[in-house]
JSON list of C-alpha atoms in Angstrom, two decimals:
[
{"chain": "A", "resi": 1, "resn": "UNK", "atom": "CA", "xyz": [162.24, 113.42, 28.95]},
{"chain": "A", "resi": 2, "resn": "UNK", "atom": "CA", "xyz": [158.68, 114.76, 28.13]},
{"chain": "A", "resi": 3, "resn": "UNK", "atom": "CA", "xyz": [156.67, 113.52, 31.00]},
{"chain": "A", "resi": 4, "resn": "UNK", "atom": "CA", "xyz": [152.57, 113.51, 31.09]},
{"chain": "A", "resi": 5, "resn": "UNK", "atom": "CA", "xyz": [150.77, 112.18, 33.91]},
{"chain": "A", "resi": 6, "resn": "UNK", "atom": "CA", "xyz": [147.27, 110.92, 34.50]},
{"chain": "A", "resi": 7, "resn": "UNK", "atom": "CA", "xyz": [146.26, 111.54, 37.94]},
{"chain": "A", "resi": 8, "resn": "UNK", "atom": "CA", "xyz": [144.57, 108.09, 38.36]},
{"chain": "A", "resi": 9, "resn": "UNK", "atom": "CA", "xyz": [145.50, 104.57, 37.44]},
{"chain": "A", "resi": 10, "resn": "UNK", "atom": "CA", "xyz": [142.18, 102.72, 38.32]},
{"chain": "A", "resi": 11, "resn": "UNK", "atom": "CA", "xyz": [138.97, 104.13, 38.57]},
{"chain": "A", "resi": 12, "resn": "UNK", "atom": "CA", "xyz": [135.87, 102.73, 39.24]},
{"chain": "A", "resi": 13, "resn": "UNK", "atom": "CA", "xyz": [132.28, 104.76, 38.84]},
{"chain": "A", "resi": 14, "resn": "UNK", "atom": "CA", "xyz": [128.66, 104.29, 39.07]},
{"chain": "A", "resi": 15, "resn": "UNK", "atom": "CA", "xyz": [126.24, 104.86, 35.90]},
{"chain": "A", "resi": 16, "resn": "UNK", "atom": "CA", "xyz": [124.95, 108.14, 35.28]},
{"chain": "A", "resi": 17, "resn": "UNK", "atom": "CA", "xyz": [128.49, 110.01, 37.26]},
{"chain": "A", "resi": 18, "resn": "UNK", "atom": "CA", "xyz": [130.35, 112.81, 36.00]},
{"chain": "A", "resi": 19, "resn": "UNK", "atom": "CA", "xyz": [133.25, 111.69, 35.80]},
{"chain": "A", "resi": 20, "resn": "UNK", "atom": "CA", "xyz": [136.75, 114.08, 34.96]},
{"chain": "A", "resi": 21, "resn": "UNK", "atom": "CA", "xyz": [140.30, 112.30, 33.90]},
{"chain": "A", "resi": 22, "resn": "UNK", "atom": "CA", "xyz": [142.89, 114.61, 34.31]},
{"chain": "A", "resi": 23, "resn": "UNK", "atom": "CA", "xyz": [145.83, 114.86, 32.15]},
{"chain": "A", "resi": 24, "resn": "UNK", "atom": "CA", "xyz": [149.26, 117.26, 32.83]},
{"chain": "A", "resi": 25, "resn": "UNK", "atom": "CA", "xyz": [152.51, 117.47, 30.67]},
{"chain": "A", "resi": 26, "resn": "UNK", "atom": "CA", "xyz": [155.22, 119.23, 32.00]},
{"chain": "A", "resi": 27, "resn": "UNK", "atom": "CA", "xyz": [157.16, 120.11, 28.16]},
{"chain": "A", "resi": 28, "resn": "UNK", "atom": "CA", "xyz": [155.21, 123.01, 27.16]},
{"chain": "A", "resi": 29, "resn": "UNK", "atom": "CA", "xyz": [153.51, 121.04, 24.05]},
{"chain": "A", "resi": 30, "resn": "UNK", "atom": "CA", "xyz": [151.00, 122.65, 22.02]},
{"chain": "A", "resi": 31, "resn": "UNK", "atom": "CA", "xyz": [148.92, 119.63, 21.06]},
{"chain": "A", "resi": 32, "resn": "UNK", "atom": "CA", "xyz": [147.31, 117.22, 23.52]},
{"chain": "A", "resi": 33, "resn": "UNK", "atom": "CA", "xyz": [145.13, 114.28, 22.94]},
{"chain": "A", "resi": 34, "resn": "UNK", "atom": "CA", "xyz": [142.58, 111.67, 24.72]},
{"chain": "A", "resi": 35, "resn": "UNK", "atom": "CA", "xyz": [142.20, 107.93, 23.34]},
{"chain": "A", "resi": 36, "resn": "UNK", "atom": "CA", "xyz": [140.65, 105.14, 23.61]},
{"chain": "A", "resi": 37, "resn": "UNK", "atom": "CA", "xyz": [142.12, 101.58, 23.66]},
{"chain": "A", "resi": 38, "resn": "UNK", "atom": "CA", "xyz": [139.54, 98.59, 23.43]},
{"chain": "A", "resi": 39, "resn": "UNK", "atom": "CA", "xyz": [140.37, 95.13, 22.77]},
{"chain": "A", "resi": 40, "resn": "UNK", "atom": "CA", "xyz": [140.70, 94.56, 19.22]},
{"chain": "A", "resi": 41, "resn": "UNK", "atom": "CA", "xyz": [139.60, 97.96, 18.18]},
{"chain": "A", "resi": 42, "resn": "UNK", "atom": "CA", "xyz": [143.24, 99.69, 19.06]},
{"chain": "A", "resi": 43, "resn": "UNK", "atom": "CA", "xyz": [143.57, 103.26, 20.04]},
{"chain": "A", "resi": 44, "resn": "UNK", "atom": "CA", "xyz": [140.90, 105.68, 19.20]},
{"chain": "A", "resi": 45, "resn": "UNK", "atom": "CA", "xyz": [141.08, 109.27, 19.09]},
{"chain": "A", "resi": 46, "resn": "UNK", "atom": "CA", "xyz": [138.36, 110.52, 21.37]},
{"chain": "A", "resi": 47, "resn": "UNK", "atom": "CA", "xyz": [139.27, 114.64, 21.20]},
{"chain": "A", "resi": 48, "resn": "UNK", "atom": "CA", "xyz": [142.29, 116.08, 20.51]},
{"chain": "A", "resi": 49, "resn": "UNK", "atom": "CA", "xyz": [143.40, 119.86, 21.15]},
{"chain": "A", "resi": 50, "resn": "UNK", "atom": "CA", "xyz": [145.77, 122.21, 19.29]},
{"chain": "A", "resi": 51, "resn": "UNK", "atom": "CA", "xyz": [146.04, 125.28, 21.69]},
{"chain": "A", "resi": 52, "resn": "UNK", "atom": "CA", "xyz": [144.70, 126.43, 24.72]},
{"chain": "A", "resi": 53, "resn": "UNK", "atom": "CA", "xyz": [140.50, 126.93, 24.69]},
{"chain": "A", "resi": 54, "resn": "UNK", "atom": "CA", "xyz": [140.69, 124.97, 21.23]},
{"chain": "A", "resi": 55, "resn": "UNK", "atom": "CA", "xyz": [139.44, 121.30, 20.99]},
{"chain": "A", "resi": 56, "resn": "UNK", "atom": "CA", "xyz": [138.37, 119.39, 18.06]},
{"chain": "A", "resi": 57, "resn": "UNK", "atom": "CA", "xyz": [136.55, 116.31, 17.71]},
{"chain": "A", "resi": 58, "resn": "UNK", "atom": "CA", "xyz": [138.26, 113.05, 17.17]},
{"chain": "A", "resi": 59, "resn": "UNK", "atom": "CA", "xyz": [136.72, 109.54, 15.59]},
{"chain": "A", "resi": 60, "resn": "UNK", "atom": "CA", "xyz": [134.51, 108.87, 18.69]},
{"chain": "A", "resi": 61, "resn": "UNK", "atom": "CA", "xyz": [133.44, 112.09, 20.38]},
{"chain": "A", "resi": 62, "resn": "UNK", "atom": "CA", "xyz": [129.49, 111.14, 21.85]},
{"chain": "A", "resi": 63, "resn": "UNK", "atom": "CA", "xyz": [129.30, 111.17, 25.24]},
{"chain": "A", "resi": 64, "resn": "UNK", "atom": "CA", "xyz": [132.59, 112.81, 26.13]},
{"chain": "A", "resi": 65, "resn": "UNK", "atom": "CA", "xyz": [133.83, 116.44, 26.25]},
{"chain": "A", "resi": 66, "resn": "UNK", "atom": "CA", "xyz": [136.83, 117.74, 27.12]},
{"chain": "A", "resi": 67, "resn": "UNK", "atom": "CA", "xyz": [138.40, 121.17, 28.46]},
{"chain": "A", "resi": 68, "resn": "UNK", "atom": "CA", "xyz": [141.58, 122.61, 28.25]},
{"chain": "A", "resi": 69, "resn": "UNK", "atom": "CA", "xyz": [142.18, 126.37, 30.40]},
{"chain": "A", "resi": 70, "resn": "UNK", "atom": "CA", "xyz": [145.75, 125.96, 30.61]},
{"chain": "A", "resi": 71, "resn": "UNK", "atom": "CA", "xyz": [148.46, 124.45, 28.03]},
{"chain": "A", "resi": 72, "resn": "UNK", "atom": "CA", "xyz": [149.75, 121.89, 30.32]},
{"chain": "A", "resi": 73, "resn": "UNK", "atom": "CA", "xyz": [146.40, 120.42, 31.28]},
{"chain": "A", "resi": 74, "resn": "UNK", "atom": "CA", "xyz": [143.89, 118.76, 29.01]},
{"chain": "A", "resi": 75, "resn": "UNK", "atom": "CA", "xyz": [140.70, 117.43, 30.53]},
{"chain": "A", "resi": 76, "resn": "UNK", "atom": "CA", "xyz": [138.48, 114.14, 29.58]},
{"chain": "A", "resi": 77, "resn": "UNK", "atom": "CA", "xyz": [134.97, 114.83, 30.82]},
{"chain": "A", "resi": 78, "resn": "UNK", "atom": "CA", "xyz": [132.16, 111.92, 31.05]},
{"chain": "A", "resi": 79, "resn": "UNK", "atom": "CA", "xyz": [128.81, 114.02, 31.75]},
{"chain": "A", "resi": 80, "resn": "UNK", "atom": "CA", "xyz": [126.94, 110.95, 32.24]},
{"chain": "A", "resi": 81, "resn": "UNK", "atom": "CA", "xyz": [129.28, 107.78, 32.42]},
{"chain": "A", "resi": 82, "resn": "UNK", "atom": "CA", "xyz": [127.66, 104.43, 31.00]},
{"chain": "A", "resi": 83, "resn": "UNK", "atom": "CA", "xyz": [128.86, 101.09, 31.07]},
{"chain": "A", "resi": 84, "resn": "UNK", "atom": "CA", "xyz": [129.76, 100.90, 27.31]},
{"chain": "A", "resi": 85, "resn": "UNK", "atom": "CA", "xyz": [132.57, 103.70, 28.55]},
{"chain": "A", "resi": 86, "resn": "UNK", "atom": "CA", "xyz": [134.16, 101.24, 30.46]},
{"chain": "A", "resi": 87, "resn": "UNK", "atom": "CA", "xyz": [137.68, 101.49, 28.80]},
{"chain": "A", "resi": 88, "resn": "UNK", "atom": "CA", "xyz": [141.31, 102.41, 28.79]},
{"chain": "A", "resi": 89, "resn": "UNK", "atom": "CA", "xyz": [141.91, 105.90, 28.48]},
{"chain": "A", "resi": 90, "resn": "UNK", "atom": "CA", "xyz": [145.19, 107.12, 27.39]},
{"chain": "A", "resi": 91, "resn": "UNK", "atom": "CA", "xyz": [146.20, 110.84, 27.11]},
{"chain": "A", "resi": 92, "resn": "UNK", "atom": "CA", "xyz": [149.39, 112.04, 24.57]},
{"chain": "A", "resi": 93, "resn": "UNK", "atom": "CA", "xyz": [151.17, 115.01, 24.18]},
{"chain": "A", "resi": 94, "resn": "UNK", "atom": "CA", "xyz": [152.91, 116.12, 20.91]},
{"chain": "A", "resi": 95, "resn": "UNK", "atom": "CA", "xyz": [155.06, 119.30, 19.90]},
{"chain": "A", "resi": 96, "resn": "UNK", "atom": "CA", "xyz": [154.62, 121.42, 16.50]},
{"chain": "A", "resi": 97, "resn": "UNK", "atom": "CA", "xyz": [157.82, 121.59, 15.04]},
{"chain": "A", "resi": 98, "resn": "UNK", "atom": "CA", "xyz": [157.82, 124.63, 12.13]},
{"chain": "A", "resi": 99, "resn": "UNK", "atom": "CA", "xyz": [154.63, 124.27, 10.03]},
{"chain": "A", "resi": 100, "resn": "UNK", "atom": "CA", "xyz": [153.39, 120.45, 11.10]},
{"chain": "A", "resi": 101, "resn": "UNK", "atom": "CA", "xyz": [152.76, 118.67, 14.11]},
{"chain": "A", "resi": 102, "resn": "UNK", "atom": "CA", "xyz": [155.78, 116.25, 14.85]},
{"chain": "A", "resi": 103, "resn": "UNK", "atom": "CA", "xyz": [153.57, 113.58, 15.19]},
{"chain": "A", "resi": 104, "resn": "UNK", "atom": "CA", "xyz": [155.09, 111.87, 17.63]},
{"chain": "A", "resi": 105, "resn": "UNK", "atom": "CA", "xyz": [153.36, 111.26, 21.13]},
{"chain": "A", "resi": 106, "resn": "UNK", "atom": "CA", "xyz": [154.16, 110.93, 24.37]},
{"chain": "A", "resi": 107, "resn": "UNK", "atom": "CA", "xyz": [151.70, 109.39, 26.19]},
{"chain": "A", "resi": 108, "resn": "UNK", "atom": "CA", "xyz": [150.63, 108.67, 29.92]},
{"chain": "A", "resi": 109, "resn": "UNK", "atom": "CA", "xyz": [150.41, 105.81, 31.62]},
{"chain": "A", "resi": 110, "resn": "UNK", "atom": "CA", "xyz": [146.59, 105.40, 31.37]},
{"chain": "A", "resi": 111, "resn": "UNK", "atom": "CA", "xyz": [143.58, 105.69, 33.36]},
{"chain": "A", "resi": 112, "resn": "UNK", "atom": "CA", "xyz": [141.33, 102.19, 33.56]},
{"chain": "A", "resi": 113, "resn": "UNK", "atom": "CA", "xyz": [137.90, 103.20, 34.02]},
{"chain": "A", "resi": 114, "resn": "UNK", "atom": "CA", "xyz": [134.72, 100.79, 35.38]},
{"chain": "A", "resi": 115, "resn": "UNK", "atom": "CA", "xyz": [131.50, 102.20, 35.34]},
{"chain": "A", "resi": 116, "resn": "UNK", "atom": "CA", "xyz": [129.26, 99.73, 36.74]},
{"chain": "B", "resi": 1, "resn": "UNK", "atom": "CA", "xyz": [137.49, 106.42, 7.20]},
{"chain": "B", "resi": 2, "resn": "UNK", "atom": "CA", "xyz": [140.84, 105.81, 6.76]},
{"chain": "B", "resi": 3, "resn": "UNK", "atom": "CA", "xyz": [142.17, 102.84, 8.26]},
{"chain": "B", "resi": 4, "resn": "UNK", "atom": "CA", "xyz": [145.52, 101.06, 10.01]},
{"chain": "B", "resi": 5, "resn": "UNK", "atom": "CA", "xyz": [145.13, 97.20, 9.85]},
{"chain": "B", "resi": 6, "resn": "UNK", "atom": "CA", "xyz": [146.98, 94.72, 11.54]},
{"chain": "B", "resi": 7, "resn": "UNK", "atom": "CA", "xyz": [146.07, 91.20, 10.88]},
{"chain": "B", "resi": 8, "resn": "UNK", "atom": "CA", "xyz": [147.81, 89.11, 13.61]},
{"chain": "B", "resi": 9, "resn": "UNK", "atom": "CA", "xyz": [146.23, 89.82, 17.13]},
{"chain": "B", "resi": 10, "resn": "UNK", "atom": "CA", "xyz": [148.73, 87.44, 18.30]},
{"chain": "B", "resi": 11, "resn": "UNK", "atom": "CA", "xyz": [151.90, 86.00, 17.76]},
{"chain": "B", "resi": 12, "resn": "UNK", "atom": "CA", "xyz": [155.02, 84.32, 19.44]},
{"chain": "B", "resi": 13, "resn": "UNK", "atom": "CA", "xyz": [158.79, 83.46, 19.15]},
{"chain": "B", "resi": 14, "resn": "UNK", "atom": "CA", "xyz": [161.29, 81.96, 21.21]},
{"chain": "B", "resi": 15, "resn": "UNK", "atom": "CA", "xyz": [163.91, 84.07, 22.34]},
{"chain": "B", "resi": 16, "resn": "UNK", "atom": "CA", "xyz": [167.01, 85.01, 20.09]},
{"chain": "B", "resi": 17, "resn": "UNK", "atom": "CA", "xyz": [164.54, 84.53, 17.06]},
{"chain": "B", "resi": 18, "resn": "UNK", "atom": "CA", "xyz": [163.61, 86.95, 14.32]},
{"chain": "B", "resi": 19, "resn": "UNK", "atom": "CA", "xyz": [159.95, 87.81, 14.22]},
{"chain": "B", "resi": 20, "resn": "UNK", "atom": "CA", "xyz": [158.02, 89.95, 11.98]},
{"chain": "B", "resi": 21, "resn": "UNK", "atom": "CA", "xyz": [154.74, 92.10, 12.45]},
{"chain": "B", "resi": 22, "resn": "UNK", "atom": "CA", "xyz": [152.43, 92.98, 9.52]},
{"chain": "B", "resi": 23, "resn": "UNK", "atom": "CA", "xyz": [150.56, 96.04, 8.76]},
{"chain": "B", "resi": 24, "resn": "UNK", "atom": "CA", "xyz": [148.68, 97.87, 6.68]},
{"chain": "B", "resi": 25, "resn": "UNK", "atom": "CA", "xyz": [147.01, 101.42, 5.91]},
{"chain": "B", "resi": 26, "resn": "UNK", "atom": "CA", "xyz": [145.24, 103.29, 3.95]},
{"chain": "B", "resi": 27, "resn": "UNK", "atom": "CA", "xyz": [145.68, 106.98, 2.79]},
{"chain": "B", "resi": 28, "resn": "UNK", "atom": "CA", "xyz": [144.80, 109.34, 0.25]},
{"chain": "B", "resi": 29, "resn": "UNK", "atom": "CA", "xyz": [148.34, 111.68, 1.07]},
{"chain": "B", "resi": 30, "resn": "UNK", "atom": "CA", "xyz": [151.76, 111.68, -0.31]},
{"chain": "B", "resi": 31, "resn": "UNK", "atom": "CA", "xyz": [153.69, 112.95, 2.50]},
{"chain": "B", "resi": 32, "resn": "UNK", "atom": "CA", "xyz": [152.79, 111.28, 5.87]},
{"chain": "B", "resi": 33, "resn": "UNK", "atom": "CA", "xyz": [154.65, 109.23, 8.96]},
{"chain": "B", "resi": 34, "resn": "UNK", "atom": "CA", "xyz": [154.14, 105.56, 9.99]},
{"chain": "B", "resi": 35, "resn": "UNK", "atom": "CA", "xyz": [155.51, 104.88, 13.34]},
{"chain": "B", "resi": 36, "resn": "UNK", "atom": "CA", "xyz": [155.85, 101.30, 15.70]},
{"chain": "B", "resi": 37, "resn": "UNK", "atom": "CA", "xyz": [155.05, 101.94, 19.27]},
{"chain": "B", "resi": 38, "resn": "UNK", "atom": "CA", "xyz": [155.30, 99.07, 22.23]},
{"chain": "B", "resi": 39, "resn": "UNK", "atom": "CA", "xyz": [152.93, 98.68, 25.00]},
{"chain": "B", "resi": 40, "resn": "UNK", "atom": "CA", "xyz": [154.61, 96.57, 27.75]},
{"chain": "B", "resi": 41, "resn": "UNK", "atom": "CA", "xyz": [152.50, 95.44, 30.47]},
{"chain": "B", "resi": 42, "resn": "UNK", "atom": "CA", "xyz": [153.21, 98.86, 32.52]},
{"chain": "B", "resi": 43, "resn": "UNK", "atom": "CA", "xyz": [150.71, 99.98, 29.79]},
{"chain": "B", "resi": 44, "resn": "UNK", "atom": "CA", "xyz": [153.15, 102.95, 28.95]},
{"chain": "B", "resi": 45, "resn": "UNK", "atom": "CA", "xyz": [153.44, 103.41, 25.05]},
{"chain": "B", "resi": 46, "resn": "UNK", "atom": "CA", "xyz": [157.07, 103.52, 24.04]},
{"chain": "B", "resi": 47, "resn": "UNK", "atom": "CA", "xyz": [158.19, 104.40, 20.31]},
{"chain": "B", "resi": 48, "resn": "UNK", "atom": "CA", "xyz": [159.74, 102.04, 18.67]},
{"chain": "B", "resi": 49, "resn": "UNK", "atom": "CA", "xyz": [160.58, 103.02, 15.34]},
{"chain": "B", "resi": 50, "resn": "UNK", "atom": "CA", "xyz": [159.31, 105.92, 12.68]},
{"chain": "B", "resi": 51, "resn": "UNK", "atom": "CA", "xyz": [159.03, 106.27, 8.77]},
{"chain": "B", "resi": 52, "resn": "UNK", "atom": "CA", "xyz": [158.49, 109.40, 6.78]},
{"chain": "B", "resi": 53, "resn": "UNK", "atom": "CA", "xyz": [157.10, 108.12, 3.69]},
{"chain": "B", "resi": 54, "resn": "UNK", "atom": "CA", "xyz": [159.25, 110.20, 1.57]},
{"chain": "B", "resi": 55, "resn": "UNK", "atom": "CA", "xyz": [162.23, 108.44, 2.67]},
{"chain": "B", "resi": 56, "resn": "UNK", "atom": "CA", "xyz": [163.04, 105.30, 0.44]},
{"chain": "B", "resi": 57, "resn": "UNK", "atom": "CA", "xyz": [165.12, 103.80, 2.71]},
{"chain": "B", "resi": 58, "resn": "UNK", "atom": "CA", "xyz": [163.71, 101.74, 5.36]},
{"chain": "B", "resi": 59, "resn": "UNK", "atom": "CA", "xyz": [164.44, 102.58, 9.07]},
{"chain": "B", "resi": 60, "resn": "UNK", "atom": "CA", "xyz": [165.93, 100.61, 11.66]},
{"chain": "B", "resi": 61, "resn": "UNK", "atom": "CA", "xyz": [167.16, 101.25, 15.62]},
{"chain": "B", "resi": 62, "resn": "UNK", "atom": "CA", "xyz": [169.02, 98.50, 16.68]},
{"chain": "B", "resi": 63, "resn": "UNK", "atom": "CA", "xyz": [167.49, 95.42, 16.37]},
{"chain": "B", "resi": 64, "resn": "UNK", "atom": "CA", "xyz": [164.50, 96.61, 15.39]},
{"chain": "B", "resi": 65, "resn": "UNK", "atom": "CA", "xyz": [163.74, 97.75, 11.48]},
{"chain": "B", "resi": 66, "resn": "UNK", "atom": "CA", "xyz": [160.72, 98.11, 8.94]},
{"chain": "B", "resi": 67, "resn": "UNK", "atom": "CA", "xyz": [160.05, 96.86, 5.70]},
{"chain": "B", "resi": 68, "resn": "UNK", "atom": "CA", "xyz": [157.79, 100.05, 4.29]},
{"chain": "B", "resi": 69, "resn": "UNK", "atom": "CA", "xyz": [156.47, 98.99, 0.78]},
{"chain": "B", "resi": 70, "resn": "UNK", "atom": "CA", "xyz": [154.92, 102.58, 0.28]},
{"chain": "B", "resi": 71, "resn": "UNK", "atom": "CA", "xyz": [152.73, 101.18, -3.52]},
{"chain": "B", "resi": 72, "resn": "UNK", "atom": "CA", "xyz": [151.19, 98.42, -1.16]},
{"chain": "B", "resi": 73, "resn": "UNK", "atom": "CA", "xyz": [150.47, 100.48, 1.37]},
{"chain": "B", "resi": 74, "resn": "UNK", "atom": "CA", "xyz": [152.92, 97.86, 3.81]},
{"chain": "B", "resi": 75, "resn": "UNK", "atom": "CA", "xyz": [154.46, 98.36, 6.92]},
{"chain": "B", "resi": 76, "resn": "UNK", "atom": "CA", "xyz": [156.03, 95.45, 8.63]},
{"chain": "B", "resi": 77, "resn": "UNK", "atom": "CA", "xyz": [158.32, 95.53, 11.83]},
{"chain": "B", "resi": 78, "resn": "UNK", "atom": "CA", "xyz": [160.59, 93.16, 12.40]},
{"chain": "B", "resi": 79, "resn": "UNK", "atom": "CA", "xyz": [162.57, 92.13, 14.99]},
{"chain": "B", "resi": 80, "resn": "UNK", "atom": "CA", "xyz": [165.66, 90.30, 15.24]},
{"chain": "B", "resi": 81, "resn": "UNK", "atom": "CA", "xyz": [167.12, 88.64, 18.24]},
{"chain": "B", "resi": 82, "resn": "UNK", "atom": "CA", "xyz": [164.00, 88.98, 20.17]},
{"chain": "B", "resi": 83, "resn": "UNK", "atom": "CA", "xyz": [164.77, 89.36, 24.24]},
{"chain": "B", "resi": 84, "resn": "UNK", "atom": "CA", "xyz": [162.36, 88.26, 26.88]},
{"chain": "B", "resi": 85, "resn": "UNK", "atom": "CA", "xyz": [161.40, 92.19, 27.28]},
{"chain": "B", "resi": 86, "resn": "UNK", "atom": "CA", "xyz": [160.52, 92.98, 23.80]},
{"chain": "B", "resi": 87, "resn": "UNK", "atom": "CA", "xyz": [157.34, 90.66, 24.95]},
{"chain": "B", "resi": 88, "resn": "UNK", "atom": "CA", "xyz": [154.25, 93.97, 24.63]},
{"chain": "B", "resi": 89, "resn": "UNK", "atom": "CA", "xyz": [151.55, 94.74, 22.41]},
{"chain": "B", "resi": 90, "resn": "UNK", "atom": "CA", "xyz": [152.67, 96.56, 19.49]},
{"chain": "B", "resi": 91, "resn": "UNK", "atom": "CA", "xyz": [150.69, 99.06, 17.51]},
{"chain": "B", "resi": 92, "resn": "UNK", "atom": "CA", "xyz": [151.36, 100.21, 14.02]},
{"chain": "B", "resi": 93, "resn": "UNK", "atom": "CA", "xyz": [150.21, 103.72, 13.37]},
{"chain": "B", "resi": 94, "resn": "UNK", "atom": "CA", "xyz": [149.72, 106.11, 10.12]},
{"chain": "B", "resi": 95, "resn": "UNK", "atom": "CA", "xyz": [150.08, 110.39, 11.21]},
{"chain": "B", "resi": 96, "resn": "UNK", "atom": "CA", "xyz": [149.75, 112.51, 8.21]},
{"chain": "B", "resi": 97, "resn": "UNK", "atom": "CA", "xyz": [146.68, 114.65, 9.16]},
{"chain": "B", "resi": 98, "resn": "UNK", "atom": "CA", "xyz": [146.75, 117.71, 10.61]},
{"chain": "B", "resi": 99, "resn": "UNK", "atom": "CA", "xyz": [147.65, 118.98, 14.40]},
{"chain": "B", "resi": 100, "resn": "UNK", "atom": "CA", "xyz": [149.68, 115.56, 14.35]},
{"chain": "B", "resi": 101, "resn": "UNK", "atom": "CA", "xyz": [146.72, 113.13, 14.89]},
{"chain": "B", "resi": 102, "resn": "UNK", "atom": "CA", "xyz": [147.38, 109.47, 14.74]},
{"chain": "B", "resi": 103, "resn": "UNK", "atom": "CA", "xyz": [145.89, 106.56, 13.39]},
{"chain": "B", "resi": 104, "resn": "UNK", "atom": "CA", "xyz": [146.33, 103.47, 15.12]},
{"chain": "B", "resi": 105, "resn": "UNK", "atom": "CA", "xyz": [146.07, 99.71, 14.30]},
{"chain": "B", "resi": 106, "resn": "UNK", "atom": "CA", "xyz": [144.23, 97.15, 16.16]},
{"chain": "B", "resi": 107, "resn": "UNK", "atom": "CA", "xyz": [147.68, 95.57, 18.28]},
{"chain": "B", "resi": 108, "resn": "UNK", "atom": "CA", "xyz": [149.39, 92.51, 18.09]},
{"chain": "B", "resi": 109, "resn": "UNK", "atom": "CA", "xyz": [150.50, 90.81, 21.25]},
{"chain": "B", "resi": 110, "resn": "UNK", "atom": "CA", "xyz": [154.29, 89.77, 21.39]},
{"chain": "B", "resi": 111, "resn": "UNK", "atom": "CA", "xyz": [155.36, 87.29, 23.26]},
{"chain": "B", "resi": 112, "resn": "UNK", "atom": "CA", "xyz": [158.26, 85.88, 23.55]},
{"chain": "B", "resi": 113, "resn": "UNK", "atom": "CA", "xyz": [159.66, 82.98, 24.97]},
{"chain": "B", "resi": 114, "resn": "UNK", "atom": "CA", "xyz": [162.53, 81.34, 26.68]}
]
């Protein structure tokens, strides 16, 4: 099974912090994604990337970037956190199958960040 | 922007009971996927089920199936027998776009009891 890992569970963080969530899959996919997932608002897609070096922007992209050097990694950066980016963050990982995406995701487990 | 819309944020059924989820989308393609995922408490999403909408027939795994109503833009799970672990939010989501980006719904907690 497809397998992608955030490296932290819980995080908490101070206003005005960098702050990087790391994402790795281990299935050699070619598209990776970061969401959101609020309370009544669902999933939202933050940034998603197609390739290595590429990155596009999703529905919500202020006040995040995001950086991917190597295919199996894909990087959720917070250059200045803020307490309105206190939120679950979940990273997916899909395959391109022919000429379209497969659509379907595997995701991680999540990353719960506080920024007080 | 176009939208996935589920109208129950909650709902609830007693074990070995059939329940059903609602949902709703909007989109401007022909050719695009609807899927079910699960989010149990472990917060890892699961897929549940998937629909290509060029399929006419509905889908089903197990005791899980969809009513897709693709002129109403409907896409209802339901669930039959329901067990004490099917108890998770559930998210209905449209894909369709390019680089296999999802739309997502706003959940609707499941639970289930004994």
């Amino acid at each position: 099974d497809v397998k992608v890992t955030q490296s932290s569970r819980y995080l908490v963080k101070r206003t005005g912090e960098k702050v990087f969530l790391e994402c790795v899959q281990d299935m050699d996919h070619e598209n990776m994604f970061w969401y959101r997932q609020d309370p009544g608002l669902g999933l939202r897609l933050i940034y998603f990337s197609y390739d290595v070096k590429m990155k596009e922007k999703g529905d919500i992209p202020e006040g995040y970037s995001v950086s991917r050097e190597k295919k199996e990694r894909f990087s959720l950066i917070l250059e200045s956190a803020s307490t309105n980016q206190t939120s679950m963050y979940l990273c997916a990982s899909s395959l391109v199958q022919g000429a379209r995406a497969n659509e379907k995701l595997f995701f991680g487990s999540g990353t719960q960040l506080s920024v007080l | 922007a176009q939208t996935v819309t589920q109208s129950q944020p909650e709902m609830s059924v007693q074990e070995a009971e059939t329940v059903t989820l609602s949902c709703t989308y909007d989109t401007s393609e022909n050719n695009y996927y609807l899927f079910w995922y699960k989010q149990p408490p472990s917060r890892q999403m699961i897929l549940v089920i998937r629909q290509e909408a060029y399929k006419q027939q509905n889908a089903t795994e197990n005791r899980f199936s969809v009513n897709f109503q693709k002129a109403a833009k409907s896409f209802s799970l339901k669930i039959s027998d329901s067990q004490l672990g099917d108890t998770a939010m559930y998210f209905c989501a449209r894909g369709g776009t390019s680089y296999g980006k999802l739309t997502f719904g706003q959940g609707t907690i499941l639970t289930v009891h004994p």
